Amino acid sequence: ADTAATGMKLAVEPCKGGDDPEGDPCKPPMDLLDSVGGGGGQCAAMGEDCRKSRCCADVGMQCYAQDESRAECRADCVPGPDPVFGNGNPWSCEKLGERAEGEAPKCSAAGEDCTKSGCCQAPGLTCFEKLPGKWATCKAACTPGLDFYDASPGEWTCKALGPETPAAAPWVAEKCAADGADCRTQQCCSAPGGQCYMRDEYWGQCRSSCDPATPWNGQQWSCKTVGSRTPDAPAAKNAPPAAGAKLADWV
């Protein structure tokens, strides 16, 4: 609109410039930049690269660095290679920025309601919805409609409430330590369910479990863990019903 015609006067303060950015109205205050992640824009979602934002959008998540080329929003981080991550490079787990407020949801076990968590503990499973907002559980696959092996009648929407829990990445079988081998250098295990446990500073081995109070092969173990546990083998997608499985009583 023509300000002269309306009789209105627009007061515009020009940018002052200068060497002091805090005194320049053309630049946002530094504390505002910090609130959105160091000037990197919106906070990253779970699994996204958060090097620029240095903050996470999801409740309870922390931005952890793998190396100079990658950082990701996660609930926790174990230094060393991550058996489910796409490359076999070790994670430094350096924290970038502050953890998002709240408590990260704990993923659900098979048979539990995963409506709130939206994630599953076991690899190969996805949280599928049955009754919107009321019941969902972890399954390897889901077909909308009736499930004749479900103890409770009612149709499934089969809406996925989160991503499928990942299994071990392809590089794990080749790069990680085999059963019986020293795993101190690789810091990971090739066999499903394996964890690198330390006997002492001179030996570490992939095992499914370790108890410091129970000697193994006649020797005492510290059972200190190194790296992350390799996930169990994932559930088959189109596997037939388990042996002994019975149709639900309502069928």
CSV table of C-alpha atoms in Angstrom, one decimal:
chain,number,residue,atom,x,y,z
A,1,ALA,CA,0.0,0.0,0.0
A,2,ASP,CA,1.1,3.6,-0.6
A,3,THR,CA,2.0,5.0,2.8
A,4,ALA,CA,1.7,8.6,1.6
A,5,ALA,CA,-1.9,7.9,0.5
A,6,THR,CA,-2.9,6.3,3.8
A,7,GLY,CA,-1.1,8.8,6.0
A,8,MET,CA,0.8,6.0,7.6
A,9,LYS,CA,4.5,6.1,8.3
A,10,LEU,CA,6.6,2.8,8.4
A,11,ALA,CA,9.5,3.1,10.8
A,12,VAL,CA,12.3,0.8,9.6
A,13,GLU,CA,15.5,0.6,11.6
A,14,PRO,CA,18.5,-0.1,9.4
A,15,CYS,CA,21.0,-2.8,10.3
A,16,LYS,CA,23.8,-1.3,12.4
A,17,GLY,CA,26.5,-3.7,11.3
A,18,GLY,CA,29.8,-3.4,13.2
A,19,ASP,CA,32.2,-6.0,14.5
A,20,ASP,CA,30.0,-7.0,17.5
A,21,PRO,CA,27.4,-9.6,16.2
A,22,GLU,CA,25.5,-9.4,19.5
A,23,GLY,CA,24.9,-5.7,18.8
A,24,ASP,CA,23.7,-6.3,15.2
A,25,PRO,CA,19.9,-6.5,14.9
A,26,CYS,CA,20.3,-8.2,11.6
A,27,LYS,CA,21.8,-11.3,13.3
A,28,PRO,CA,19.8,-13.5,15.8
A,29,PRO,CA,21.1,-13.7,19.3
A,30,MET,CA,23.5,-16.6,20.0
A,31,ASP,CA,21.3,-18.1,22.6
A,32,LEU,CA,18.6,-18.4,20.0
A,33,LEU,CA,20.9,-20.2,17.7
A,34,ASP,CA,21.8,-22.6,20.5
A,35,SER,CA,18.2,-23.4,21.1
A,36,VAL,CA,17.8,-24.8,17.6
A,37,GLY,CA,21.0,-26.8,17.7
A,38,GLY,CA,23.9,-24.4,17.1
A,39,GLY,CA,22.3,-22.8,14.0
A,40,GLY,CA,21.9,-26.1,12.1
A,41,GLY,CA,18.1,-25.8,11.8
A,42,GLN,CA,15.5,-28.3,13.1
A,43,CYS,CA,16.6,-31.0,15.5
A,44,ALA,CA,17.2,-34.4,13.9
A,45,ALA,CA,14.8,-37.4,14.2
A,46,MET,CA,16.0,-40.8,15.5
A,47,GLY,CA,18.5,-42.3,13.1
A,48,GLU,CA,19.1,-39.0,11.3
A,49,ASP,CA,22.5,-37.3,11.0
A,50,CYS,CA,22.7,-34.7,13.8
A,51,ARG,CA,26.1,-33.2,13.2
A,52,LYS,CA,24.7,-29.9,12.2
A,53,SER,CA,21.7,-29.6,14.5
A,54,ARG,CA,23.5,-31.1,17.5
A,55,CYS,CA,20.0,-31.9,19.0
A,56,CYS,CA,17.3,-34.5,18.7
A,57,ALA,CA,13.6,-34.1,18.1
A,58,ASP,CA,12.5,-37.4,19.7
A,59,VAL,CA,11.9,-37.7,23.5
A,60,GLY,CA,15.0,-38.8,25.5
A,61,MET,CA,17.3,-39.1,22.5
A,62,GLN,CA,21.0,-37.9,22.4
A,63,CYS,CA,23.1,-37.0,19.4
A,64,TYR,CA,26.1,-39.3,19.4
A,65,ALA,CA,29.1,-39.1,17.0
A,66,GLN,CA,30.4,-42.1,15.2
A,67,ASP,CA,33.4,-40.2,13.7
A,68,GLU,CA,33.9,-36.9,11.9
A,69,SER,CA,31.6,-37.9,9.1
A,70,ARG,CA,28.6,-39.2,11.0
A,71,ALA,CA,26.5,-38.6,14.1
A,72,GLU,CA,23.1,-40.0,14.9
A,73,CYS,CA,20.2,-39.5,17.4
A,74,ARG,CA,20.0,-42.6,19.7
A,75,ALA,CA,18.8,-43.6,23.1
A,76,ASP,CA,22.3,-44.8,24.0
A,77,CYS,CA,25.7,-45.6,22.5
A,78,VAL,CA,28.4,-48.2,23.1
A,79,PRO,CA,31.9,-47.3,21.9
A,80,GLY,CA,33.1,-49.6,19.1
A,81,PRO,CA,31.5,-51.1,15.9
A,82,ASP,CA,27.7,-51.2,15.9
A,83,PRO,CA,26.6,-54.6,14.5
A,84,VAL,CA,23.3,-53.2,13.1
A,85,PHE,CA,24.8,-50.0,11.5
A,86,GLY,CA,25.5,-49.9,7.8
A,87,ASN,CA,29.3,-49.6,8.0
A,88,GLY,CA,31.7,-51.3,10.4
A,89,ASN,CA,33.5,-48.2,11.5
A,90,PRO,CA,33.7,-47.8,15.3
A,91,TRP,CA,31.6,-45.3,17.2
A,92,SER,CA,33.4,-42.8,19.5
A,93,CYS,CA,30.0,-42.1,21.2
A,94,GLU,CA,31.0,-38.5,21.8
A,95,LYS,CA,27.9,-36.5,22.9
A,96,LEU,CA,27.0,-33.6,20.7
A,97,GLY,CA,24.7,-31.1,22.4
A,98,GLU,CA,22.2,-31.9,25.1
A,99,ARG,CA,19.9,-35.0,25.4
A,100,ALA,CA,16.3,-34.3,24.5
A,101,GLU,CA,14.0,-33.9,27.5
A,102,GLY,CA,12.0,-36.9,28.8
A,103,GLU,CA,12.7,-40.6,28.9
A,104,ALA,CA,13.3,-42.6,25.7
A,105,PRO,CA,10.7,-45.3,25.3
A,106,LYS,CA,11.8,-48.9,26.1
A,107,CYS,CA,11.2,-51.2,23.1
A,108,SER,CA,8.6,-54.0,23.7
A,109,ALA,CA,9.1,-57.7,23.9
A,110,ALA,CA,7.1,-60.1,21.8
A,111,GLY,CA,3.5,-60.4,23.1
A,112,GLU,CA,3.6,-57.0,24.9
A,113,ASP,CA,1.6,-54.0,23.9
A,114,CYS,CA,3.8,-51.7,21.8
A,115,THR,CA,1.2,-49.0,21.2
A,116,LYS,CA,3.3,-46.4,23.2
A,117,SER,CA,6.8,-47.6,22.5
A,118,GLY,CA,6.4,-48.2,18.7
A,119,CYS,CA,9.4,-50.5,18.7
A,120,CYS,CA,10.4,-54.1,19.3
A,121,GLN,CA,13.3,-55.7,21.1
A,122,ALA,CA,13.8,-58.7,18.9
A,123,PRO,CA,15.4,-58.2,15.4
A,124,GLY,CA,13.1,-58.7,12.4
A,125,LEU,CA,10.0,-57.7,14.3
A,126,THR,CA,7.8,-54.6,13.7
A,127,CYS,CA,5.2,-53.1,16.0
A,128,PHE,CA,1.9,-53.7,14.2
A,129,GLU,CA,-1.4,-52.2,15.2
A,130,LYS,CA,-4.6,-54.2,15.8
A,131,LEU,CA,-6.9,-51.7,17.6
A,132,PRO,CA,-6.0,-48.0,17.0
A,133,GLY,CA,-4.7,-46.5,20.2
A,134,LYS,CA,-5.6,-49.7,22.2
A,135,TRP,CA,-3.5,-52.7,21.1
A,136,ALA,CA,-0.5,-53.4,19.0
A,137,THR,CA,2.2,-56.0,19.3
A,138,CYS,CA,5.5,-57.1,17.7
A,139,LYS,CA,5.2,-59.5,14.8
A,140,ALA,CA,7.5,-60.6,11.9
A,141,ALA,CA,4.7,-59.9,9.4
A,142,CYS,CA,1.0,-58.8,9.5
A,143,THR,CA,-1.9,-59.3,7.1
A,144,PRO,CA,-4.8,-56.9,7.6
A,145,GLY,CA,-8.0,-58.6,8.8
A,146,LEU,CA,-8.4,-61.6,11.1
A,147,ASP,CA,-5.5,-63.6,12.5
A,148,PHE,CA,-6.7,-67.1,13.2
A,149,TYR,CA,-3.9,-67.7,15.7
A,150,ASP,CA,-4.7,-64.6,17.7
A,151,ALA,CA,-6.3,-65.6,21.0
A,152,SER,CA,-8.5,-62.5,20.8
A,153,PRO,CA,-11.0,-62.0,18.0
A,154,GLY,CA,-11.0,-58.8,16.0
A,155,GLU,CA,-9.4,-57.5,12.8
A,156,TRP,CA,-5.9,-56.1,12.5
A,157,THR,CA,-5.2,-52.8,10.8
A,158,CYS,CA,-1.6,-53.9,10.5
A,159,LYS,CA,-0.4,-50.3,10.5
A,160,ALA,CA,3.3,-50.3,11.4
A,161,LEU,CA,3.9,-48.0,14.4
A,162,GLY,CA,7.6,-47.9,13.9
A,163,PRO,CA,10.5,-49.3,11.9
A,164,GLU,CA,11.5,-53.0,11.8
A,165,THR,CA,14.1,-53.8,14.4
A,166,PRO,CA,17.3,-54.3,12.4
A,167,ALA,CA,19.3,-57.5,12.3
A,168,ALA,CA,23.1,-57.7,12.0
A,169,ALA,CA,24.6,-55.8,9.1
A,170,PRO,CA,26.2,-57.9,6.3
A,171,TRP,CA,29.7,-56.8,7.3
A,172,VAL,CA,29.4,-58.5,10.7
A,173,ALA,CA,29.9,-62.0,9.4
A,174,GLU,CA,33.2,-61.1,7.7
A,175,LYS,CA,34.8,-58.5,10.0
A,176,CYS,CA,33.8,-59.6,13.5
A,177,ALA,CA,35.5,-62.3,15.6
A,178,ALA,CA,34.4,-65.9,15.2
A,179,ASP,CA,33.4,-68.1,18.1
A,180,GLY,CA,36.5,-69.1,20.1
A,181,ALA,CA,38.7,-66.3,18.7
A,182,ASP,CA,40.1,-63.4,20.5
A,183,CYS,CA,37.7,-60.5,20.0
A,184,ARG,CA,39.6,-57.6,21.7
A,185,THR,CA,40.7,-56.0,18.4
A,186,GLN,CA,37.4,-56.4,16.4
A,187,GLN,CA,35.2,-55.6,19.5
A,188,CYS,CA,32.3,-57.5,17.9
A,189,CYS,CA,31.1,-61.1,17.3
A,190,SER,CA,30.1,-62.7,14.0
A,191,ALA,CA,27.7,-65.2,15.5
A,192,PRO,CA,24.1,-64.1,16.3
A,193,GLY,CA,23.7,-63.3,20.0
A,194,GLY,CA,27.4,-63.1,20.6
A,195,GLN,CA,29.0,-60.6,23.0
A,196,CYS,CA,32.8,-60.0,23.4
A,197,TYR,CA,33.6,-60.6,27.1
A,198,MET,CA,37.0,-60.0,28.6
A,199,ARG,CA,38.7,-62.7,30.7
A,200,ASP,CA,41.5,-60.3,31.5
A,201,GLU,CA,43.6,-57.8,29.7
A,202,TYR,CA,45.2,-60.6,27.6
A,203,TRP,CA,42.1,-62.4,26.3
A,204,GLY,CA,38.6,-61.7,25.2
A,205,GLN,CA,36.2,-64.1,23.6
A,206,CYS,CA,32.7,-64.1,22.1
A,207,ARG,CA,30.1,-65.8,24.4
A,208,SER,CA,26.4,-65.7,24.8
A,209,SER,CA,26.7,-64.9,28.5
A,210,CYS,CA,29.3,-64.5,31.2
A,211,ASP,CA,29.2,-64.6,35.1
A,212,PRO,CA,32.3,-63.3,37.0
A,213,ALA,CA,31.3,-65.6,39.9
A,214,THR,CA,31.5,-68.7,37.8
A,215,PRO,CA,34.9,-69.8,36.4
A,216,TRP,CA,34.9,-70.9,32.8
A,217,ASN,CA,37.3,-73.5,31.5
A,218,GLY,CA,38.9,-73.5,34.9
A,219,GLN,CA,39.7,-69.7,34.8
A,220,GLN,CA,38.2,-66.7,36.4
A,221,TRP,CA,36.7,-64.1,34.0
A,222,SER,CA,36.2,-60.4,34.6
A,223,CYS,CA,33.3,-60.5,32.1
A,224,LYS,CA,33.8,-56.9,31.1
A,225,THR,CA,32.0,-56.3,27.9
A,226,VAL,CA,33.7,-54.8,24.8
A,227,GLY,CA,31.6,-53.4,22.0
A,228,SER,CA,27.9,-54.2,21.4
A,229,ARG,CA,26.1,-57.6,21.4
A,230,THR,CA,25.3,-59.0,17.9
A,231,PRO,CA,21.5,-59.3,17.5
A,232,ASP,CA,19.9,-62.8,17.4
A,233,ALA,CA,18.9,-64.1,14.0
A,234,PRO,CA,15.8,-62.4,12.8
A,235,ALA,CA,12.4,-64.1,12.7
A,236,ALA,CA,11.4,-65.4,9.3
A,237,LYS,CA,8.8,-63.3,7.5
A,238,ASN,CA,6.6,-66.0,6.0
A,239,ALA,CA,7.4,-68.8,8.3
A,240,PRO,CA,4.6,-71.4,8.9
A,241,PRO,CA,2.9,-71.5,12.3
A,242,ALA,CA,5.2,-72.9,15.0
A,243,ALA,CA,5.0,-76.6,15.7
A,244,GLY,CA,2.1,-77.2,18.1
A,245,ALA,CA,0.5,-73.8,17.3
A,246,LYS,CA,-3.3,-74.1,17.5
A,247,LEU,CA,-6.1,-72.1,15.9
A,248,ALA,CA,-7.7,-69.7,18.3
A,249,ASP,CA,-10.8,-71.0,20.2
A,250,TRP,CA,-13.1,-68.4,18.5
A,251,VAL,CA,-12.3,-69.7,15.0
